[in-house]
Short mmCIF file of C-alpha atoms in Angstrom, two decimals:
data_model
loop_
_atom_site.label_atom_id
_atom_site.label_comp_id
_atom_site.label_asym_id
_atom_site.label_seq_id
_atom_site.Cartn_x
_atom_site.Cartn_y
_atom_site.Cartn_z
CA UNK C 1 0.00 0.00 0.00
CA UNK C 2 2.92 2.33 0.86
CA UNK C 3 4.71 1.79 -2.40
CA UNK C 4 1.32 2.33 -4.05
CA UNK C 5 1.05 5.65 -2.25
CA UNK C 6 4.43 6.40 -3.19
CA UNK C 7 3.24 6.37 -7.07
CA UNK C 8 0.33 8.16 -6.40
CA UNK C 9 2.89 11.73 -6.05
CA UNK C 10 4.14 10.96 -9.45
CA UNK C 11 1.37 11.19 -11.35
CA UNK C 12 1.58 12.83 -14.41
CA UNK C 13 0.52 16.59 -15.31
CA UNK C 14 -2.02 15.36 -17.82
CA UNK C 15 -4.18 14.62 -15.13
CA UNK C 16 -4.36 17.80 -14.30
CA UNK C 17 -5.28 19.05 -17.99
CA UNK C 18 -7.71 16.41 -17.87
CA UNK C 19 -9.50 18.02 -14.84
CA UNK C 20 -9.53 21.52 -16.45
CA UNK C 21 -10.74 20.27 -19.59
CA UNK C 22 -14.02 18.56 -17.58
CA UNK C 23 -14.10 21.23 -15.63
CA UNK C 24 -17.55 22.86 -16.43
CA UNK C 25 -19.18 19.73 -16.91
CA UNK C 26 -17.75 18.74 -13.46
CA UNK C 27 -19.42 22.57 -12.52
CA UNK C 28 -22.64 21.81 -13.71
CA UNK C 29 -23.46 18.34 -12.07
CA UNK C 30 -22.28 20.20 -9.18
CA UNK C 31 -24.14 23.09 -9.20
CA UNK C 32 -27.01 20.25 -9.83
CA UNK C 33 -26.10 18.29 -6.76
CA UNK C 34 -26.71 21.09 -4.87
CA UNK C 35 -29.76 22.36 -6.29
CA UNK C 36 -31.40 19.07 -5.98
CA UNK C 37 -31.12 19.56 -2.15
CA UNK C 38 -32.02 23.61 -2.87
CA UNK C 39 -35.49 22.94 -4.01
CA UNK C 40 -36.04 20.55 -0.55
CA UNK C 41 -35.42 23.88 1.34
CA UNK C 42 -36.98 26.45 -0.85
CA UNK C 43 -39.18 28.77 1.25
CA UNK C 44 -36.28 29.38 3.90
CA UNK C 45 -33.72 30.38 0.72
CA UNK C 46 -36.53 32.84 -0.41
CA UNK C 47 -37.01 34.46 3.09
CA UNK C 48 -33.18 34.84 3.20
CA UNK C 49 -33.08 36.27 -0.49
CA UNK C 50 -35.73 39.16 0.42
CA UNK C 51 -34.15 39.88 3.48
CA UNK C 52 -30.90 40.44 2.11
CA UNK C 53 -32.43 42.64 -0.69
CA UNK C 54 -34.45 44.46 1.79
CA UNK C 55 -31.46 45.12 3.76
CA UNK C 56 -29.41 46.28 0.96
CA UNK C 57 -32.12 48.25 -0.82
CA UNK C 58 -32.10 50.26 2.97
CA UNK C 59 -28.66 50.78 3.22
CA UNK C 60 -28.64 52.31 -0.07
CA UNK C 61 -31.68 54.55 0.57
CA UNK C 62 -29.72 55.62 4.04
CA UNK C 63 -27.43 58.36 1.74
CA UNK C 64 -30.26 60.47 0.39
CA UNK C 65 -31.63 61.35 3.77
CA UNK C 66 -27.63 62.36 4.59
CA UNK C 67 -27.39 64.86 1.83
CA UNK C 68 -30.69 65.83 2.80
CA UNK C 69 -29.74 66.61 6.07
CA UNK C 70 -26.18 68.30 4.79
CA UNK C 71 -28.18 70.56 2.60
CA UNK C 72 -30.18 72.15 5.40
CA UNK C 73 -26.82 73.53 6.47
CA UNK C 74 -26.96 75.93 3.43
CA UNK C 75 -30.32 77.07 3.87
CA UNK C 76 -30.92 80.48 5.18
CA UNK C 77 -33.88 79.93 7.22
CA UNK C 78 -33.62 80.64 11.18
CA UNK C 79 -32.13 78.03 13.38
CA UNK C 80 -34.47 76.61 15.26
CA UNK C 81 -36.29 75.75 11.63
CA UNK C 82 -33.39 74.16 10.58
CA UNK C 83 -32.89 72.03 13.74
CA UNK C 84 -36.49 70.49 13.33
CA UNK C 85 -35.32 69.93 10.00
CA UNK C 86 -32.12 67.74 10.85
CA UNK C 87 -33.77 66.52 13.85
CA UNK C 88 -36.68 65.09 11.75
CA UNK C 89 -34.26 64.23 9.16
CA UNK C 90 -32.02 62.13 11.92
CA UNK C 91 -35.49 60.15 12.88
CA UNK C 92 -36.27 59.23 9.41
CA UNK C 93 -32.82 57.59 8.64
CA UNK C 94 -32.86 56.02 12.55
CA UNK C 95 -36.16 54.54 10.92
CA UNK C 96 -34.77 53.54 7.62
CA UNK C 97 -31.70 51.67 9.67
CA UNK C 98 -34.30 50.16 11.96
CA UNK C 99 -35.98 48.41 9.06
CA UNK C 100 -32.74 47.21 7.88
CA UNK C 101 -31.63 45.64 10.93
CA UNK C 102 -34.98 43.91 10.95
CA UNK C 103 -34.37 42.20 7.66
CA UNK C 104 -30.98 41.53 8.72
CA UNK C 105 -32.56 39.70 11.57
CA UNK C 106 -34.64 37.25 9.32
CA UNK C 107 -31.69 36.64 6.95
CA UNK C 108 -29.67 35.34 9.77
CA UNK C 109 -32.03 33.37 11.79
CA UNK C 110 -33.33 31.45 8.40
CA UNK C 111 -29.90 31.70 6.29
CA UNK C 112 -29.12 29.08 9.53
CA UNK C 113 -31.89 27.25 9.11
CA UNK C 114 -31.28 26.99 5.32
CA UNK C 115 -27.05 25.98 5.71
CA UNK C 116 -27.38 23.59 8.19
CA UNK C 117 -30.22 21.43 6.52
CA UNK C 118 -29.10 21.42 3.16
CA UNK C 119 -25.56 20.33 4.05
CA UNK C 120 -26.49 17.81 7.07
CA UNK C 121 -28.22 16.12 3.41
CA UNK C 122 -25.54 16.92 1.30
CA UNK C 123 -23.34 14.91 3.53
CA UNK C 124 -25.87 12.15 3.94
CA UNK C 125 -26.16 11.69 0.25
CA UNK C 126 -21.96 11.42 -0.24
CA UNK C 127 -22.10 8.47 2.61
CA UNK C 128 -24.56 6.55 0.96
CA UNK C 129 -23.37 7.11 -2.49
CA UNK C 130 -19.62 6.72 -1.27
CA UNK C 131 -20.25 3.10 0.65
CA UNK C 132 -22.35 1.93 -2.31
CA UNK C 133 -18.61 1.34 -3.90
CA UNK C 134 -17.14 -1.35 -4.55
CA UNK C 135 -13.70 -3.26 -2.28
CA UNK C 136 -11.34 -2.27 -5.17
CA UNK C 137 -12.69 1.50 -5.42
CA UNK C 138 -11.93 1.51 -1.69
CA UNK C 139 -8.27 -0.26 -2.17
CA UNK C 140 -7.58 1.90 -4.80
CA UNK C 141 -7.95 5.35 -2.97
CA UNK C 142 -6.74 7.02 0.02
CA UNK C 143 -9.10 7.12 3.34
CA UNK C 144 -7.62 10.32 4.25
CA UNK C 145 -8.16 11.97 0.49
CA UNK C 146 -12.28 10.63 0.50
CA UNK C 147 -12.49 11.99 4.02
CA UNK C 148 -11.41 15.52 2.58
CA UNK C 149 -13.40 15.88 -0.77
CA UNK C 150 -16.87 14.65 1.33
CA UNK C 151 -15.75 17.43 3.84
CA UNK C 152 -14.94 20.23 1.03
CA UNK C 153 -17.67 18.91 -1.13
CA UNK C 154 -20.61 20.46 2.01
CA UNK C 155 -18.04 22.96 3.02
CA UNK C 156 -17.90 24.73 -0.40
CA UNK C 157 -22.05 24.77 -0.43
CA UNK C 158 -21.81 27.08 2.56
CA UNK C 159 -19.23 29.15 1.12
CA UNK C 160 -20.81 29.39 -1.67
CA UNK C 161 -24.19 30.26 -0.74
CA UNK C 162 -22.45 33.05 1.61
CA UNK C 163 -20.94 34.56 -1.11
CA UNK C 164 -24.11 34.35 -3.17
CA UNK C 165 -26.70 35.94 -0.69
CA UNK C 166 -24.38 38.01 1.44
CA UNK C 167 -22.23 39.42 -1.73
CA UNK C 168 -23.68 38.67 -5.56
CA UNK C 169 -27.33 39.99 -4.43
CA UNK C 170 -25.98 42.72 -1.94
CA UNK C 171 -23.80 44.08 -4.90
CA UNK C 172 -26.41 43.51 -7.62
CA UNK C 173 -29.10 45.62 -5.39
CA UNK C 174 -26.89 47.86 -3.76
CA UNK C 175 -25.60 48.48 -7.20
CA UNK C 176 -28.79 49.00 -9.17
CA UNK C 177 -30.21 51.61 -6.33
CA UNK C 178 -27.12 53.80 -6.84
CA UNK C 179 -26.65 53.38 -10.31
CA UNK C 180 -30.41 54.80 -10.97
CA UNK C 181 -30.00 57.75 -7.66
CA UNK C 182 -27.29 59.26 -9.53
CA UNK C 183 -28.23 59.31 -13.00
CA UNK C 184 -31.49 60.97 -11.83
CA UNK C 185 -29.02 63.46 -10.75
CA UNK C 186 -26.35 63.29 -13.24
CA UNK C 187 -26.63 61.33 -16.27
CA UNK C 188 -23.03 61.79 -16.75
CA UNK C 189 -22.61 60.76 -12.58
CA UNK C 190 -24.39 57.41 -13.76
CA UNK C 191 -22.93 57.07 -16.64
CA UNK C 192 -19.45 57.58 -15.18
CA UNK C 193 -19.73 54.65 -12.72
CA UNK C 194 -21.18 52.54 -14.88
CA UNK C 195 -18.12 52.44 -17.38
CA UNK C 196 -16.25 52.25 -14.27
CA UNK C 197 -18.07 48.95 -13.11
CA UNK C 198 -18.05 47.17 -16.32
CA UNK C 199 -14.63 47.96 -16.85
CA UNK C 200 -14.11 46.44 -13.21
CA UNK C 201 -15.93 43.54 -13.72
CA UNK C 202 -14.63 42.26 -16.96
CA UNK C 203 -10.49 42.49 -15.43
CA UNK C 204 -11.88 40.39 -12.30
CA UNK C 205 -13.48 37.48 -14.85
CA UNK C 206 -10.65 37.26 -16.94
CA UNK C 207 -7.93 37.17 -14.02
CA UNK C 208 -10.31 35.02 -12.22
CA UNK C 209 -10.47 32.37 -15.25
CA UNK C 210 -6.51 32.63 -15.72
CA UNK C 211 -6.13 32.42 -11.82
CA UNK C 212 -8.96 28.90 -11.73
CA UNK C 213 -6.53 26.16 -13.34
CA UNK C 214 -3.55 26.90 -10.98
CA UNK C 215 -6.22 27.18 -7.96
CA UNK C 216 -7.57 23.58 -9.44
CA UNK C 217 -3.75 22.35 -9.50
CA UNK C 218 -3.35 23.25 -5.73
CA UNK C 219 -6.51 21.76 -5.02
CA UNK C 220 -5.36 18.79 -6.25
CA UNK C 221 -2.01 18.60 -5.30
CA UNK C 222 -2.77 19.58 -1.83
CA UNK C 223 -5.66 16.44 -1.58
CA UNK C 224 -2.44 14.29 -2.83
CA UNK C 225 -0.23 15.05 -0.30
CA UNK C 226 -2.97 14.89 2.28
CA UNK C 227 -3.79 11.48 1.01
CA UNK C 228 -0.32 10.35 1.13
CA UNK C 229 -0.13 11.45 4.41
CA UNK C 230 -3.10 9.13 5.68
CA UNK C 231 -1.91 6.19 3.94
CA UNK C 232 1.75 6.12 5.40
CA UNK C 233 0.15 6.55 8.80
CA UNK C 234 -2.23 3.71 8.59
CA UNK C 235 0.55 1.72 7.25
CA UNK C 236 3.39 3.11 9.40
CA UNK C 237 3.93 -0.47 10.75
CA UNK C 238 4.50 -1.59 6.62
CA UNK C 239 7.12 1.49 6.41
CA UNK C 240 8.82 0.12 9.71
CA UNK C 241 9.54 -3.37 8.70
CA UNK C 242 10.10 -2.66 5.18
CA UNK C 243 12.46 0.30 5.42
CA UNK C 244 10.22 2.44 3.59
CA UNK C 245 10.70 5.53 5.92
CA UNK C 246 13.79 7.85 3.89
CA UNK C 247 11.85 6.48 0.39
CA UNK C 248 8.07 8.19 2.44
CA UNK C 249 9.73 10.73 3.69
CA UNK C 250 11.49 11.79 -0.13
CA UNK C 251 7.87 11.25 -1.47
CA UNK C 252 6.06 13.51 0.95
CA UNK C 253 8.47 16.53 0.59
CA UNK C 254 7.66 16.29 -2.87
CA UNK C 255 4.03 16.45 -2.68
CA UNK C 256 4.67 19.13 -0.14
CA UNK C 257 6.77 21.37 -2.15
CA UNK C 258 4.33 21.36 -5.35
CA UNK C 259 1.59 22.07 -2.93
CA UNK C 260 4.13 25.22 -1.77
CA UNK C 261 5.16 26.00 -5.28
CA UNK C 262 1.60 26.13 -5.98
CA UNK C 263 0.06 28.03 -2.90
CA UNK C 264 3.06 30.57 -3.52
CA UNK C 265 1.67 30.86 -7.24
CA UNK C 266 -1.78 31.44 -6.43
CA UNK C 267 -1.27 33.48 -3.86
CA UNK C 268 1.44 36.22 -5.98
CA UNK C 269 -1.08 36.10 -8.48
CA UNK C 270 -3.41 37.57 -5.73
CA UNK C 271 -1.17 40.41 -4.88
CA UNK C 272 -0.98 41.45 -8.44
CA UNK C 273 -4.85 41.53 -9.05
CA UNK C 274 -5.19 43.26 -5.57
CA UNK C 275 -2.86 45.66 -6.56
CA UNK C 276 -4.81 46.33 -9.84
CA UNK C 277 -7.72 46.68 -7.79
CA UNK C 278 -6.21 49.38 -5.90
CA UNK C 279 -5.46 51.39 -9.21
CA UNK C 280 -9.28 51.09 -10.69
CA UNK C 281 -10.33 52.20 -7.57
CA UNK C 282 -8.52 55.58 -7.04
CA UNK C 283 -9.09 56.37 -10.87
CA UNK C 284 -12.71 56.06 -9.82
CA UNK C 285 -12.61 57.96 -6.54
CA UNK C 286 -10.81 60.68 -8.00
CA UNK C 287 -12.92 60.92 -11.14
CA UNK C 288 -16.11 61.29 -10.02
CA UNK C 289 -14.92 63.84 -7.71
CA UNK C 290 -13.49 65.78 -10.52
CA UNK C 291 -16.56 65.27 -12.47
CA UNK C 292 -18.77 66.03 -9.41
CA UNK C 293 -16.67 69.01 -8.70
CA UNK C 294 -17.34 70.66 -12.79
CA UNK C 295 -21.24 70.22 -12.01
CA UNK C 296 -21.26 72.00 -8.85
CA UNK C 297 -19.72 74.67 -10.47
CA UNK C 298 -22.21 75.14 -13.04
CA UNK C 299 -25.02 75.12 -10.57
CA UNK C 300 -26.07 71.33 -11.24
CA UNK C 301 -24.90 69.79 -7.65
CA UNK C 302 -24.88 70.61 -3.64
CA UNK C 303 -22.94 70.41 -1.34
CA UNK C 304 -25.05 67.91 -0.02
CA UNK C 305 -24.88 65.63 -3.20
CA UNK C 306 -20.79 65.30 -2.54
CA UNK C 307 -21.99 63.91 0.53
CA UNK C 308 -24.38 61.60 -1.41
CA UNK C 309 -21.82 60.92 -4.39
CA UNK C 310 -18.84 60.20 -1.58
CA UNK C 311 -20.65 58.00 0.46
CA UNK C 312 -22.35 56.00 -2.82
CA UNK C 313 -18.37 55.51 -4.36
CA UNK C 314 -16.94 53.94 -1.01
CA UNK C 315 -20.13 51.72 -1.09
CA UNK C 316 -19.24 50.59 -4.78
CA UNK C 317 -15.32 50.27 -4.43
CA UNK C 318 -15.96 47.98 -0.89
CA UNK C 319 -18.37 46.26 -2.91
CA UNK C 320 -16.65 46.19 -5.70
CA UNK C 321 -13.20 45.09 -4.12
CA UNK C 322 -15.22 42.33 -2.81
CA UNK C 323 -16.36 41.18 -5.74
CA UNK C 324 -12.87 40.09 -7.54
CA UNK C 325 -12.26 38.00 -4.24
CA UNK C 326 -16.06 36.55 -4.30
CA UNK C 327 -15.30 35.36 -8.06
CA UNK C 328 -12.00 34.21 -7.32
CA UNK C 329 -13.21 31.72 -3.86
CA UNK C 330 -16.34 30.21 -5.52
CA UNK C 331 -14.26 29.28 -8.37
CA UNK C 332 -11.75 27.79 -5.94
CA UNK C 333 -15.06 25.99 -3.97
CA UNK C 334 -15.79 24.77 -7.00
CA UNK C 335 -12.66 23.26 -7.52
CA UNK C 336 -12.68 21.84 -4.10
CA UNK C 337 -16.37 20.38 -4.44
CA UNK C 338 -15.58 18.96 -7.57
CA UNK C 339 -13.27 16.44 -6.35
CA UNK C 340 -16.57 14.82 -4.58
CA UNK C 341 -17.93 15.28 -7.53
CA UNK C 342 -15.70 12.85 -9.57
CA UNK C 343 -16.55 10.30 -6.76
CA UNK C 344 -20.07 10.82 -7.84
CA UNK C 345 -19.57 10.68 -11.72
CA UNK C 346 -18.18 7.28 -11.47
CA UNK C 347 -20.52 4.71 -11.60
CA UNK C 348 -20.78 2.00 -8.99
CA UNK C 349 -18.87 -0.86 -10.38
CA UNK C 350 -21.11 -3.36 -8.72
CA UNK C 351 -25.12 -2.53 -9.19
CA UNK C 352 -28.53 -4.48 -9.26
CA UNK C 353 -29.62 -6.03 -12.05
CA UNK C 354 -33.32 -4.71 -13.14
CA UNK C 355 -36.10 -5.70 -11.33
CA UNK C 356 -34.06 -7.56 -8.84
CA UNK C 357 -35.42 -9.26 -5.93
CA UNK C 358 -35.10 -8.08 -2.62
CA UNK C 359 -32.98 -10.69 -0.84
CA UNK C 360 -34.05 -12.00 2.83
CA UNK C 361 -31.08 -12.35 5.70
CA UNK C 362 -32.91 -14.11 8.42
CA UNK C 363 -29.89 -14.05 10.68
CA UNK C 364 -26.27 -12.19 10.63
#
């Protein structure tokens, strides 16, 4: 078993071209897995989509009351007009947060509710399909490596779901309320952002995709070396009386140091789409400021709408910035779900024949 182990680190790189190039079909049935245990579950996912878009759509309303509020500061009517004003302002935005924090409060109780369920049967279904295999499947794979991609494979559901209500829908509403505020104030404010966003967007995908096949490489190598691991551990009496332990221990630093090479890869690739991040963003902060700052001058803007316009471009660059990593870890979910997967894709090698009778055990 060890020296089988020991062959399993030199596997060829084909089989990691082989994994990219079934990649989105290995997506798909995944994506299917889980939806199969989505639909069980359907009313809670609802209740947390609404609440999320309620809470978003509130947060993005909150602004409009602030440059309401600012502009009162440039009105010349007497003080004690103005502080009913701002103090009736202040209670309509303490109302508009109140309601937020009361969808909030739904999301998270039934986002719980929703998790939990759909991956305590996501985990049931991998044991039964996983024990429905046959001795030689079994023989011919590491405990240690099945252990993982069952654990990764309900793991990456909760990820990605996170990402999904908590990110995708935040960004898509929070996006879509700001995008319409400020062309109804500027067509050129709108207009600006949105270049700014699709131009953000399509760098992230096209990193992202370059990025996938080295995160599906670590992914891979990283389930070998954990595998190899296991196996010489169950079978450290084997490596004892066969003098197997300097041959182990010259396999397993090489499984280790491609799973280095390859974290160290990934993660420099990272830095530089974090630091080209950081350059879209400051174009964008700065831009619309200058933009903002030409149509105050000609009468079209208050001072009140650089409140508005400053606190709607922090929204979009946090969002924004969170975006390129939200692409970037449900691809790499992906990748580690669709290691379980491949355990599902291949067929049982021992099955019932149709219409086969049930067979009676009257005693163990």
């Amino acid at each position: 078993m060890a020296i089988f182990a020991s062959s399993i680190v030199e596997l060829p790189r084909y089989y990691c071209a082989a994994i990219r190039i079934s990649m989105k079909i290995n997506t798909k049935l995944t994506l299917k897995l889980y939806w199969q245990q989505i639909r069980k579950h359907y009313i809670s996912g609802l209740i947390v989509l609404f609440g999320v878009v309620g809470e978003a759509a509130t947060e993005s309303v909150v602004p409009l009351y602030f440059k309401k509020f600012f502009d009162l500061f440039t009105q010349t009517q007497a003080r004690d007009v103005l502080v009913v004003g701002l103090v009736h302002t202040l209670f309509i935005i303490a109302g508009i947060r109140l309601l937020g924090w009361t969808f909030w409060r739904f999301v998270t109780f039934f986002v719980t509710y929703f998790q939990t369920s759909i991956m305590a049967d996501l985990s049931d279904s991998c044991f039964k399909y996983l024990h429905k295999h046959s001795f030689a499947y079994f023989n011919n794979n590491f405990v240690g490596s099945l252990v993982k991609k069952v654990n990764r494979f309900t793991r990456a559901f909760e990820d990605i779901t996170d990402r999904f209500f908590f990110n995708i829908v935040r960004l898509v509403t929070t996006i879509s309320i700001i995008l319409f505020v400020l062309t109804k104030r500027s067509f050129a404010l709108g207009l600006g952002i949105a270049i700014w966003l699709v131009t953000f967007f399509i760098v992230n995908l096209v990193f992202t995709r370059y990025k996938l096949r080295y995160d599906i490489e670590r992914s891979e190598a990283d389930s070998k070396a954990t595998g190899l691991l296991a196996d010489t551990i169950t079978n450290n009496v084997n490596v004892k009386l066969f003098g197997g332990f300097f041959r182990e221990v010259k396999n397993f630093g090489k499984a280790v140091g491609e799973v280095k090479r390859l974290r160290a890869l990934t993660w420099n690739l990272g830095n530089i789409y974090e630091a080209a991040q950081g350059f879209l963003t400051l174009v964008l902060e700065i831009g619309i400021l200058y933009l903002a700052v030409g149509l105050w001058k000609v009468g079209r803007l208050t001072i009140g709408d650089f409140v508005l316009i400053q606190s709607y471009v922090i929204i979009v660059i946090n969002y924004s910035w969170e975006f390129g990593r939200v692409i970037q870890h449900i691809y790499e979910d992906l990748a580690d779900a669709e290691e379980m997967t491949e355990v599902f894709k291949e067929p049982h090698e021992i099955t019932d024949i149709k219409n086969a009778a049930n067979i009676k055990v009257p005693a163990g």
